[in-house]
């Protein structure tokens, strides 16, 4: 059967079409899910890896006073210790810095660079979310990744072009921020398209490890080539996300309908996928023998909702405001933790810029655990708000302990850093994944609207405004002292938890009602048994 002229926005990706021809048969619904999880995981790992270099090179662009060195080797070679930099170019940069960031206002300018990126990222998120629900997600995501790779690499080219104009670095970060805004709404929408609500918190908690894996990858990549010139610390992650964009274009099936399956949350059996009859009912055979989606079941048949309509979905605004302060805390650690570690004595000594970048990755290791634990608990308790608020409250004492006792020894620093990462990244991961997907498929939409990318954009876009504010304030407050920075972070965590109070009360009330109902049913059942025995 020939394809209709008005058929669908997207056919199966070229890579999937090629695999179908080579295998002679299609994948199962479960296989497509695994592929989607893997590709979106890789995609957002690349996004975060490309954001990390600026935090790694801060101490090179804006060096501080000479510090004492450490001769002991702990715990595995020289990974987490200060080493002498023998490369003459690195020595030169470490001592002199890089104009225009090497002056008295260098720290403030670095903060301005961060806020420029995040402000454009935040504003672009609202537009990107609506576009993600209106355009082909695969092509939209591909464009964003390739564009991000180009402008991240161009920032690094400033080193090789010997550029010292502040406006150049500011502009590169602003454009990169706009391209980066395409990522999160798109990948969450794709996952929401393929997975129903059952165990969504756990699945997305594990999947959301890409954030921390990306941070770790970006840190290690940027630090590994720092000795050859800080420009390479941007070019290598830029090349990584560019390559990831090609992978997405070739292999990502953004919609189940585009490969012959209906949406899982519209299907009664979301664990095993639609039945064969359901799958066949959405397929058409084209002249090339490949299955396509029928126009009435295609990804274009559902309308996208507007920003205002999405804001009216219950829970969107409270979680968006909570994420504002949650990301303020998380992104301050993302952008400033390596700098903090290189400027703060640990056990009376200082680590090098490269070692500080490596050491900061352990914060993200704790974040991986936090995302999984938060997702699992929220599924188990059926309480997203309670879980997120509890984690934010526990982040306050953990940050306090890290500030006052993290400098006692390297062991203490690592343990407390991972604990902070667990409590800070746990709610951040939960809200940006499972909560966004839940609200994007809310019952009020009646299944006929696509709001996944739009809702995700509203929540994460609002959160990204906080992510921009945190690093900016840190650039100014760190000049007064790090105690002021940690005070800001603890206040932010407290407000984040308090903003969910109304939803927490609602969840507690629902939990008590369910318990009362279960107790009443069990009591009725136990009372009815003697009556039955009497009748006998």
Short mmCIF file of C-alpha atoms in Angstrom, two decimals:
data_model
loop_
_atom_site.label_atom_id
_atom_site.label_comp_id
_atom_site.label_asym_id
_atom_site.label_seq_id
_atom_site.Cartn_x
_atom_site.Cartn_y
_atom_site.Cartn_z
CA UNK A 1 0.00 0.00 0.00
CA UNK A 2 1.36 3.41 -0.90
CA UNK A 3 1.82 5.94 1.85
CA UNK A 4 -0.84 8.58 2.16
CA UNK A 5 0.28 12.09 1.30
CA UNK A 6 -0.56 13.44 4.75
CA UNK A 7 1.13 10.69 6.69
CA UNK A 8 3.16 11.48 9.75
CA UNK A 9 5.86 13.72 10.67
CA UNK A 10 8.43 10.94 11.04
CA UNK A 11 9.17 7.52 9.59
CA UNK A 12 11.44 5.07 11.41
CA UNK A 13 14.99 6.46 11.82
CA UNK A 14 17.48 5.46 9.09
CA UNK A 15 19.46 3.25 11.43
CA UNK A 16 16.38 1.29 12.51
CA UNK A 17 15.25 0.89 8.89
CA UNK A 18 18.67 -0.51 8.04
CA UNK A 19 18.62 -2.93 10.99
CA UNK A 20 15.15 -4.12 9.96
CA UNK A 21 16.39 -4.89 6.46
CA UNK A 22 19.47 -6.71 7.74
CA UNK A 23 17.54 -8.74 10.33
CA UNK A 24 14.53 -9.37 8.09
CA UNK A 25 12.16 -8.65 10.97
CA UNK A 26 11.20 -5.95 13.42
CA UNK A 27 12.17 -5.55 17.08
CA UNK A 28 9.77 -6.33 19.89
CA UNK A 29 8.16 -3.57 21.94
CA UNK A 30 10.46 -4.38 24.87
CA UNK A 31 13.55 -4.18 22.65
CA UNK A 32 12.52 -0.74 21.44
CA UNK A 33 12.14 0.38 25.06
CA UNK A 34 15.65 -0.78 25.91
CA UNK A 35 17.01 0.99 22.84
CA UNK A 36 15.18 4.22 23.72
CA UNK A 37 16.49 4.10 27.29
CA UNK A 38 20.06 3.57 26.09
CA UNK A 39 20.04 6.24 23.37
CA UNK A 40 18.38 8.93 25.50
CA UNK A 41 20.78 8.05 28.33
CA UNK A 42 23.74 8.58 26.01
CA UNK A 43 22.19 11.76 24.61
CA UNK A 44 21.76 13.50 27.94
CA UNK A 45 25.08 12.21 29.20
CA UNK A 46 26.58 14.15 26.28
CA UNK A 47 24.57 17.27 27.19
CA UNK A 48 25.87 17.32 30.75
CA UNK A 49 29.41 16.39 29.73
CA UNK A 50 29.48 19.46 27.49
CA UNK A 51 28.42 21.74 30.39
CA UNK A 52 31.14 20.64 32.77
CA UNK A 53 34.34 22.11 31.20
CA UNK A 54 33.69 25.66 32.41
CA UNK A 55 33.81 24.50 36.03
CA UNK A 56 37.05 22.59 35.44
CA UNK A 57 38.95 25.49 33.85
CA UNK A 58 37.81 28.20 36.30
CA UNK A 59 40.95 27.89 38.38
CA UNK A 60 43.10 28.10 35.25
CA UNK A 61 41.33 31.17 33.89
CA UNK A 62 41.27 32.88 37.30
CA UNK A 63 44.22 31.56 39.37
CA UNK A 64 44.70 32.29 43.04
CA UNK A 65 47.75 32.59 45.26
CA UNK A 66 50.38 29.84 45.35
CA UNK A 67 49.43 27.14 47.81
CA UNK A 68 51.33 24.47 49.66
CA UNK A 69 51.79 21.17 47.91
CA UNK A 70 51.05 17.66 49.03
CA UNK A 71 53.63 14.91 48.73
CA UNK A 72 51.64 11.99 50.16
CA UNK A 73 49.91 9.70 47.71
CA UNK A 74 46.29 9.00 48.69
CA UNK A 75 44.39 6.78 48.04
CA UNK A 76 45.19 5.63 44.50
CA UNK A 77 48.17 7.35 42.99
CA UNK A 78 47.88 11.04 42.20
CA UNK A 79 44.22 11.18 41.19
CA UNK A 80 43.04 13.15 44.22
CA UNK A 81 46.22 14.96 45.26
CA UNK A 82 48.00 18.10 44.20
CA UNK A 83 50.69 17.40 41.66
CA UNK A 84 53.33 19.70 40.24
CA UNK A 85 52.49 20.80 36.72
CA UNK A 86 55.63 20.32 34.68
CA UNK A 87 54.15 21.42 31.38
CA UNK A 88 55.42 24.95 30.83
CA UNK A 89 52.20 26.12 29.17
CA UNK A 90 50.05 24.91 32.03
CA UNK A 91 52.44 26.44 34.53
CA UNK A 92 52.17 29.73 32.68
CA UNK A 93 48.37 29.60 32.61
CA UNK A 94 48.06 28.52 36.21
CA UNK A 95 50.17 31.47 37.37
CA UNK A 96 48.99 34.17 34.96
CA UNK A 97 45.45 33.12 34.16
CA UNK A 98 43.66 34.18 30.99
CA UNK A 99 42.53 37.68 30.22
CA UNK A 100 39.80 38.92 30.83
CA UNK A 101 39.29 36.50 33.75
CA UNK A 102 42.61 37.07 35.54
CA UNK A 103 41.82 40.45 37.14
CA UNK A 104 40.28 41.36 40.47
CA UNK A 105 36.80 40.92 38.99
CA UNK A 106 37.69 37.59 37.37
CA UNK A 107 35.51 35.53 39.69
CA UNK A 108 32.54 37.80 39.01
CA UNK A 109 33.07 37.52 35.25
CA UNK A 110 33.14 33.75 35.50
CA UNK A 111 29.85 33.96 37.37
CA UNK A 112 28.45 36.17 34.61
CA UNK A 113 29.50 33.60 32.00
CA UNK A 114 27.61 30.91 33.93
CA UNK A 115 24.48 33.01 34.37
CA UNK A 116 24.50 33.99 30.67
CA UNK A 117 24.49 30.32 29.70
CA UNK A 118 21.82 29.35 32.22
CA UNK A 119 19.60 32.37 31.59
CA UNK A 120 19.48 31.58 27.87
CA UNK A 121 19.01 27.91 28.74
CA UNK A 122 16.08 28.80 31.00
CA UNK A 123 14.37 31.14 28.54
CA UNK A 124 14.96 28.78 25.65
CA UNK A 125 13.42 25.94 27.64
CA UNK A 126 9.90 27.37 27.47
CA UNK A 127 10.08 27.72 23.69
CA UNK A 128 11.84 24.38 23.26
CA UNK A 129 9.19 22.56 25.28
CA UNK A 130 6.34 23.73 23.07
CA UNK A 131 8.38 23.06 19.92
CA UNK A 132 9.21 19.58 21.22
CA UNK A 133 5.50 18.79 21.42
CA UNK A 134 4.89 20.28 17.97
CA UNK A 135 7.89 19.07 15.94
CA UNK A 136 9.60 15.73 15.40
CA UNK A 137 11.49 15.06 18.64
CA UNK A 138 14.25 13.10 16.94
CA UNK A 139 15.14 15.90 14.52
CA UNK A 140 14.66 18.54 17.20
CA UNK A 141 17.01 16.75 19.59
CA UNK A 142 19.57 16.12 16.83
CA UNK A 143 19.65 19.82 15.92
CA UNK A 144 20.11 20.82 19.56
CA UNK A 145 22.99 18.40 20.12
CA UNK A 146 24.90 19.32 16.97
CA UNK A 147 24.41 23.05 17.65
CA UNK A 148 25.57 22.62 21.25
CA UNK A 149 28.69 20.77 20.12
CA UNK A 150 29.64 23.50 17.67
CA UNK A 151 29.35 26.39 20.12
CA UNK A 152 30.95 24.57 23.05
CA UNK A 153 33.92 23.86 20.79
CA UNK A 154 33.98 27.49 19.58
CA UNK A 155 34.34 28.63 23.21
CA UNK A 156 37.46 26.47 23.44
CA UNK A 157 38.75 27.85 20.14
CA UNK A 158 39.17 31.16 21.95
CA UNK A 159 42.34 29.65 23.42
CA UNK A 160 43.86 28.79 20.03
CA UNK A 161 42.74 32.08 18.47
CA UNK A 162 44.28 33.90 21.46
CA UNK A 163 40.96 35.67 22.05
CA UNK A 164 40.66 37.88 25.13
CA UNK A 165 37.39 39.71 24.41
CA UNK A 166 34.85 39.04 27.14
CA UNK A 167 31.93 39.46 24.72
CA UNK A 168 33.19 36.50 22.63
CA UNK A 169 33.05 34.03 25.53
CA UNK A 170 29.74 35.50 26.71
CA UNK A 171 28.16 35.13 23.25
CA UNK A 172 29.38 31.56 22.78
CA UNK A 173 27.89 30.55 26.13
CA UNK A 174 24.58 32.29 25.40
CA UNK A 175 24.10 30.55 22.04
CA UNK A 176 25.20 27.22 23.52
CA UNK A 177 22.60 27.72 26.26
CA UNK A 178 19.83 28.14 23.68
CA UNK A 179 20.82 24.93 21.91
CA UNK A 180 21.17 23.06 25.21
CA UNK A 181 17.55 23.97 26.06
CA UNK A 182 16.38 21.44 23.47
CA UNK A 183 17.72 18.49 25.44
CA UNK A 184 15.78 17.91 28.61
CA UNK A 185 12.18 18.47 27.39
CA UNK A 186 12.91 16.21 24.43
CA UNK A 187 14.44 13.22 26.26
CA UNK A 188 11.80 13.27 29.03
CA UNK A 189 9.06 13.45 26.41
CA UNK A 190 10.54 10.47 24.56
CA UNK A 191 10.72 8.41 27.77
CA UNK A 192 7.18 9.46 28.70
CA UNK A 193 6.01 8.35 25.24
CA UNK A 194 7.42 4.86 25.76
CA UNK A 195 6.81 4.17 29.47
CA UNK A 196 3.64 4.13 31.52
CA UNK A 197 3.39 5.22 35.15
CA UNK A 198 4.07 1.89 36.84
CA UNK A 199 7.56 1.92 38.40
CA UNK A 200 8.22 5.17 36.53
CA UNK A 201 10.05 6.65 39.53
CA UNK A 202 12.50 3.74 39.78
CA UNK A 203 13.01 3.47 36.01
CA UNK A 204 13.61 7.18 35.64
CA UNK A 205 15.71 7.30 38.80
CA UNK A 206 18.09 4.78 37.27
CA UNK A 207 17.88 6.41 33.84
CA UNK A 208 18.53 9.85 35.35
CA UNK A 209 22.00 8.66 36.32
CA UNK A 210 22.95 10.14 32.94
CA UNK A 211 23.11 13.56 34.65
CA UNK A 212 25.80 12.43 37.05
CA UNK A 213 27.50 10.18 34.50
CA UNK A 214 27.62 13.17 32.16
CA UNK A 215 29.12 15.38 34.87
CA UNK A 216 31.72 12.73 35.66
CA UNK A 217 32.51 12.15 31.98
CA UNK A 218 32.78 15.86 31.29
CA UNK A 219 35.03 16.40 34.31
CA UNK A 220 37.37 13.56 33.39
CA UNK A 221 37.51 14.54 29.72
CA UNK A 222 38.15 18.20 30.48
CA UNK A 223 40.76 17.44 33.15
CA UNK A 224 42.53 14.83 31.01
CA UNK A 225 43.49 17.31 28.27
CA UNK A 226 43.94 20.39 30.45
CA UNK A 227 47.72 20.13 30.31
CA UNK A 228 47.62 20.61 26.52
CA UNK A 229 45.75 23.92 26.85
CA UNK A 230 42.34 24.73 28.35
CA UNK A 231 40.79 25.03 24.87
CA UNK A 232 40.91 21.26 24.47
CA UNK A 233 38.78 20.93 27.60
CA UNK A 234 35.91 22.42 25.57
CA UNK A 235 36.65 20.96 22.15
CA UNK A 236 36.65 17.33 23.30
CA UNK A 237 33.22 17.45 25.07
CA UNK A 238 31.92 19.48 22.11
CA UNK A 239 32.95 16.71 19.73
CA UNK A 240 31.30 14.18 22.05
CA UNK A 241 27.85 15.82 21.97
CA UNK A 242 28.15 16.41 18.20
CA UNK A 243 28.71 12.66 17.74
CA UNK A 244 25.80 11.95 20.10
CA UNK A 245 23.54 14.02 17.85
CA UNK A 246 24.42 11.80 14.89
CA UNK A 247 23.59 8.71 16.98
CA UNK A 248 20.18 10.18 17.90
CA UNK A 249 19.38 10.98 14.27
CA UNK A 250 20.20 7.45 13.13
CA UNK A 251 18.65 5.33 15.88
CA UNK A 252 16.18 7.14 18.17
CA UNK A 253 12.51 6.17 17.73
CA UNK A 254 10.92 9.12 19.51
CA UNK A 255 7.34 7.87 19.30
CA UNK A 256 6.04 4.30 19.60
CA UNK A 257 3.56 5.12 16.84
CA UNK A 258 6.37 5.80 14.40
CA UNK A 259 7.50 2.17 14.58
CA UNK A 260 4.05 0.63 14.77
CA UNK A 261 3.00 0.71 18.43
CA UNK A 262 0.45 2.83 20.33
CA UNK A 263 1.52 4.85 23.39
CA UNK A 264 1.95 2.60 26.45
CA UNK A 265 -0.02 4.84 28.80
CA UNK A 266 -2.94 4.55 26.40
CA UNK A 267 -2.58 0.77 26.43
CA UNK A 268 -3.99 -1.50 29.12
CA UNK A 269 -0.84 -3.57 29.29
CA UNK A 270 2.06 -1.18 29.69
CA UNK A 271 4.57 -3.76 30.87
CA UNK A 272 4.47 -6.14 27.89
CA UNK A 273 3.38 -3.57 25.37
CA UNK A 274 0.36 -3.62 23.08
CA UNK A 275 -1.02 -6.85 21.76
CA UNK A 276 -0.18 -8.05 18.27
CA UNK A 277 -3.66 -7.08 17.14
CA UNK A 278 -3.20 -3.54 18.51
CA UNK A 279 0.19 -3.23 16.85
CA UNK A 280 -1.11 -4.50 13.51
CA UNK A 281 -4.03 -2.11 13.63
CA UNK A 282 -1.65 0.88 13.62
CA UNK A 283 0.57 -0.34 10.79
CA UNK A 284 0.49 0.16 7.07
CA UNK A 285 2.74 -1.52 4.57
CA UNK A 286 4.49 0.84 2.17
CA UNK A 287 5.97 -0.08 -1.18
CA UNK A 288 9.29 -0.93 0.43
CA UNK A 289 7.67 -3.47 2.74
CA UNK A 290 8.48 -1.51 5.87
CA UNK A 291 5.80 -0.95 8.53
CA UNK A 292 4.55 2.58 9.01
CA UNK A 293 2.05 4.17 11.32
CA UNK A 294 -1.46 4.76 10.13
CA UNK A 295 -2.37 8.45 9.93
CA UNK A 296 -5.11 8.13 12.51
CA UNK A 297 -2.67 6.66 15.06
CA UNK A 298 0.41 8.63 14.21
CA UNK A 299 2.34 10.94 16.46
CA UNK A 300 0.71 13.92 14.77
CA UNK A 301 -2.83 12.95 15.69
CA UNK A 302 -2.61 14.39 19.21
CA UNK A 303 -2.54 18.15 19.64
CA UNK A 304 0.07 19.94 21.72
CA UNK A 305 -1.08 22.09 24.64
CA UNK A 306 -0.14 25.71 25.29
CA UNK A 307 2.01 26.99 28.14
CA UNK A 308 -0.94 28.45 30.04
CA UNK A 309 -2.99 25.27 29.70
CA UNK A 310 -0.04 23.19 30.92
CA UNK A 311 0.45 25.50 33.93
CA UNK A 312 -3.12 24.73 35.03
CA UNK A 313 -2.33 21.02 35.44
CA UNK A 314 -2.44 20.36 39.22
CA UNK A 315 1.05 20.25 40.73
CA UNK A 316 2.97 21.89 37.88
CA UNK A 317 3.49 25.28 39.57
CA UNK A 318 4.49 23.97 43.06
CA UNK A 319 7.01 21.51 41.61
CA UNK A 320 8.35 24.16 39.21
CA UNK A 321 8.97 26.60 42.06
CA UNK A 322 10.51 23.85 44.19
CA UNK A 323 12.87 22.99 41.35
CA UNK A 324 13.89 26.67 41.10
CA UNK A 325 15.57 26.40 44.50
CA UNK A 326 16.58 22.76 44.12
CA UNK A 327 18.52 23.49 40.92
CA UNK A 328 19.95 26.64 42.50
CA UNK A 329 21.65 24.34 45.00
CA UNK A 330 22.54 21.55 42.54
CA UNK A 331 23.99 23.80 39.84
CA UNK A 332 26.03 25.81 42.31
CA UNK A 333 27.80 22.56 43.14
CA UNK A 334 27.98 21.65 39.44
CA UNK A 335 29.73 24.89 38.44
CA UNK A 336 31.69 25.80 41.56
CA UNK A 337 32.62 22.61 43.42
CA UNK A 338 35.93 22.03 41.53
CA UNK A 339 36.86 25.67 42.15
CA UNK A 340 35.92 25.37 45.83
CA UNK A 341 38.02 22.21 46.21
CA UNK A 342 41.06 23.82 44.61
CA UNK A 343 40.79 26.90 46.84
CA UNK A 344 40.07 25.14 50.14
CA UNK A 345 42.59 23.24 52.26
CA UNK A 346 41.79 19.57 52.83
CA UNK A 347 43.75 18.20 55.75
CA UNK A 348 45.88 21.34 55.68
CA UNK A 349 46.91 21.03 52.03
CA UNK A 350 45.52 21.94 48.60
CA UNK A 351 44.73 19.79 45.57
CA UNK A 352 45.61 20.81 42.02
CA UNK A 353 43.12 22.05 39.45
CA UNK A 354 43.12 18.69 37.69
CA UNK A 355 42.77 16.75 40.92
CA UNK A 356 39.93 19.02 42.08
CA UNK A 357 38.05 18.20 38.88
CA UNK A 358 38.56 14.48 39.44
CA UNK A 359 37.59 14.72 43.12
CA UNK A 360 34.37 16.63 42.33
CA UNK A 361 33.06 13.64 40.37
CA UNK A 362 32.35 11.85 43.67
CA UNK A 363 29.58 14.37 44.34
CA UNK A 364 27.88 12.99 41.22
CA UNK A 365 28.44 9.41 42.35
CA UNK A 366 26.36 10.26 45.40
CA UNK A 367 23.86 11.91 43.05
CA UNK A 368 23.40 8.68 41.09
CA UNK A 369 22.50 6.84 44.30
CA UNK A 370 20.22 9.70 45.37
CA UNK A 371 18.25 9.67 42.13
CA UNK A 372 17.67 5.91 42.29
CA UNK A 373 16.73 5.93 45.99
CA UNK A 374 14.36 8.89 45.58
CA UNK A 375 12.67 7.29 42.57
CA UNK A 376 12.23 3.93 44.31
CA UNK A 377 10.88 5.46 47.53
CA UNK A 378 8.43 7.67 45.65
CA UNK A 379 7.11 4.60 43.80
CA UNK A 380 6.91 2.53 46.97
CA UNK A 381 5.13 5.23 48.99
CA UNK A 382 3.23 6.67 46.02
CA UNK A 383 4.40 10.03 47.35
CA UNK A 384 6.52 12.18 45.03
CA UNK A 385 6.17 15.40 47.07
CA UNK A 386 6.93 13.78 50.45
CA UNK A 387 10.07 12.14 49.04
CA UNK A 388 11.35 15.32 47.36
CA UNK A 389 10.68 17.53 50.42
CA UNK A 390 12.32 15.05 52.82
CA UNK A 391 15.47 14.91 50.71
CA UNK A 392 15.67 18.71 50.56
CA UNK A 393 15.37 19.01 54.34
CA UNK A 394 18.09 16.36 54.86
CA UNK A 395 20.36 18.23 52.42
CA UNK A 396 20.58 21.13 54.92
CA UNK A 397 22.47 19.35 57.74
CA UNK A 398 24.56 17.42 55.21
CA UNK A 399 25.81 20.67 53.62
CA UNK A 400 26.49 22.13 57.06
CA UNK A 401 28.58 19.11 58.00
CA UNK A 402 30.44 19.23 54.70
CA UNK A 403 31.37 22.87 55.13
CA UNK A 404 32.71 22.51 58.68
CA UNK A 405 34.18 18.99 58.59
CA UNK A 406 34.97 18.41 54.90
CA UNK A 407 38.40 19.97 55.35
CA UNK A 408 39.41 17.67 58.22
CA UNK A 409 40.74 14.93 55.96
CA UNK A 410 40.42 13.59 52.43
CA UNK A 411 38.35 10.62 53.65
CA UNK A 412 35.93 12.88 55.50
CA UNK A 413 35.66 15.17 52.49
CA UNK A 414 34.80 12.32 50.13
CA UNK A 415 32.21 10.72 52.42
CA UNK A 416 30.43 13.99 53.20
CA UNK A 417 30.59 15.12 49.57
CA UNK A 418 28.83 11.94 48.43
CA UNK A 419 26.17 12.34 51.14
CA UNK A 420 25.53 15.91 50.00
CA UNK A 421 25.30 14.70 46.40
CA UNK A 422 22.76 12.06 47.42
CA UNK A 423 20.38 14.51 49.13
CA UNK A 424 20.86 17.42 46.70
CA UNK A 425 20.53 15.47 43.44
CA UNK A 426 17.83 13.05 44.67
CA UNK A 427 14.86 15.48 44.56
CA UNK A 428 16.31 17.30 41.55
CA UNK A 429 16.38 14.01 39.64
CA UNK A 430 12.91 12.97 40.83
CA UNK A 431 11.18 16.24 39.88
CA UNK A 432 12.79 16.57 36.47
CA UNK A 433 11.99 12.97 35.48
CA UNK A 434 9.14 11.00 37.10
CA UNK A 435 7.20 14.04 38.33
CA UNK A 436 7.44 15.81 34.96
CA UNK A 437 6.38 12.67 33.11
CA UNK A 438 3.48 12.09 35.53
CA UNK A 439 2.18 15.62 35.08
CA UNK A 440 2.75 15.55 31.32
CA UNK A 441 0.38 12.57 31.07
CA UNK A 442 -2.04 13.85 33.72
CA UNK A 443 -5.62 12.58 33.64
CA UNK A 444 -6.88 16.12 33.03
CA UNK A 445 -5.41 15.92 29.52
CA UNK A 446 -7.75 13.00 28.73
CA UNK A 447 -5.09 11.27 26.65
CA UNK A 448 -5.63 13.40 23.54
CA UNK A 449 -2.94 16.02 24.10
CA UNK A 450 0.84 16.01 24.03
CA UNK A 451 2.06 17.94 27.05
CA UNK A 452 5.14 15.95 28.04
CA UNK A 453 7.75 18.30 26.58
CA UNK A 454 5.73 21.40 27.48
CA UNK A 455 5.26 20.44 31.14
CA UNK A 456 8.89 19.34 31.39
CA UNK A 457 9.95 22.68 29.92
CA UNK A 458 7.84 24.68 32.40
CA UNK A 459 9.21 22.78 35.38
CA UNK A 460 12.82 22.57 34.25
CA UNK A 461 12.78 26.04 32.69
CA UNK A 462 11.71 27.53 36.02
CA UNK A 463 14.32 25.39 37.73
CA UNK A 464 16.97 26.58 35.30
CA UNK A 465 16.28 30.19 36.31
CA UNK A 466 17.35 29.13 39.80
CA UNK A 467 20.30 27.27 38.29
CA UNK A 468 21.37 30.57 36.72
CA UNK A 469 20.91 32.56 39.92
CA UNK A 470 22.90 30.21 42.18
CA UNK A 471 26.23 30.31 40.31
CA UNK A 472 25.85 34.07 39.74
CA UNK A 473 25.37 34.77 43.46
CA UNK A 474 28.24 32.40 44.24
CA UNK A 475 30.55 34.45 42.03
CA UNK A 476 29.93 37.47 44.29
CA UNK A 477 29.49 35.76 47.68
CA UNK A 478 32.66 33.64 47.35
CA UNK A 479 34.70 36.85 47.44
CA UNK A 480 33.39 37.44 50.97
CA UNK A 481 33.84 33.84 52.05
CA UNK A 482 32.49 30.36 51.46
CA UNK A 483 30.40 30.42 54.64
CA UNK A 484 28.08 32.91 52.93
CA UNK A 485 27.80 30.61 49.91
CA UNK A 486 26.82 27.60 52.02
CA UNK A 487 24.32 29.71 53.96
CA UNK A 488 22.67 30.63 50.66
CA UNK A 489 22.55 26.97 49.65
CA UNK A 490 20.96 25.87 52.93
CA UNK A 491 18.32 28.59 52.72
CA UNK A 492 17.58 27.52 49.15
CA UNK A 493 17.12 23.89 50.22
CA UNK A 494 14.78 24.93 53.05
CA UNK A 495 12.58 27.01 50.74
CA UNK A 496 12.48 24.18 48.19
CA UNK A 497 11.10 21.82 50.81
CA UNK A 498 8.58 24.35 52.16
CA UNK A 499 7.16 25.02 48.67
CA UNK A 500 5.91 21.43 48.54
CA UNK A 501 4.14 21.67 51.91
CA UNK A 502 0.65 21.77 50.44
CA UNK A 503 1.28 18.76 48.22
CA UNK A 504 2.90 16.94 51.15
CA UNK A 505 -0.21 17.52 53.28
CA UNK A 506 -2.40 16.23 50.44
CA UNK A 507 -0.29 13.09 50.05
CA UNK A 508 -0.33 12.43 53.79
CA UNK A 509 -4.11 12.87 53.82
CA UNK A 510 -4.50 10.46 50.91
CA UNK A 511 -2.20 7.98 52.63
CA UNK A 512 -4.26 8.10 55.84
CA UNK A 513 -7.49 7.66 53.89
CA UNK A 514 -6.12 4.60 52.13
CA UNK A 515 -5.03 3.12 55.45
CA UNK A 516 -8.45 3.75 57.01
CA UNK A 517 -10.12 2.19 54.00
CA UNK A 518 -7.86 -0.88 54.15
CA UNK A 519 -8.40 -1.23 57.90
CA UNK A 520 -12.15 -0.96 57.43
CA UNK A 521 -12.10 -3.65 54.75
CA UNK A 522 -9.97 -5.99 56.88
CA UNK A 523 -12.25 -5.44 59.90
CA UNK A 524 -15.33 -6.16 57.81
CA UNK A 525 -13.72 -9.29 56.47
CA UNK A 526 -12.76 -10.59 59.93
CA UNK A 527 -16.25 -9.92 61.30
CA UNK A 528 -17.95 -11.72 58.43
CA UNK A 529 -16.05 -14.98 58.99
CA UNK A 530 -17.81 -15.94 62.30
CA UNK A 531 -21.16 -15.25 60.69
CA UNK A 532 -20.31 -17.65 57.90
CA UNK A 533 -19.26 -20.30 60.41
CA UNK A 534 -22.49 -19.83 62.35
CA UNK A 535 -24.46 -20.36 59.20
CA UNK A 536 -22.66 -23.60 58.66
#
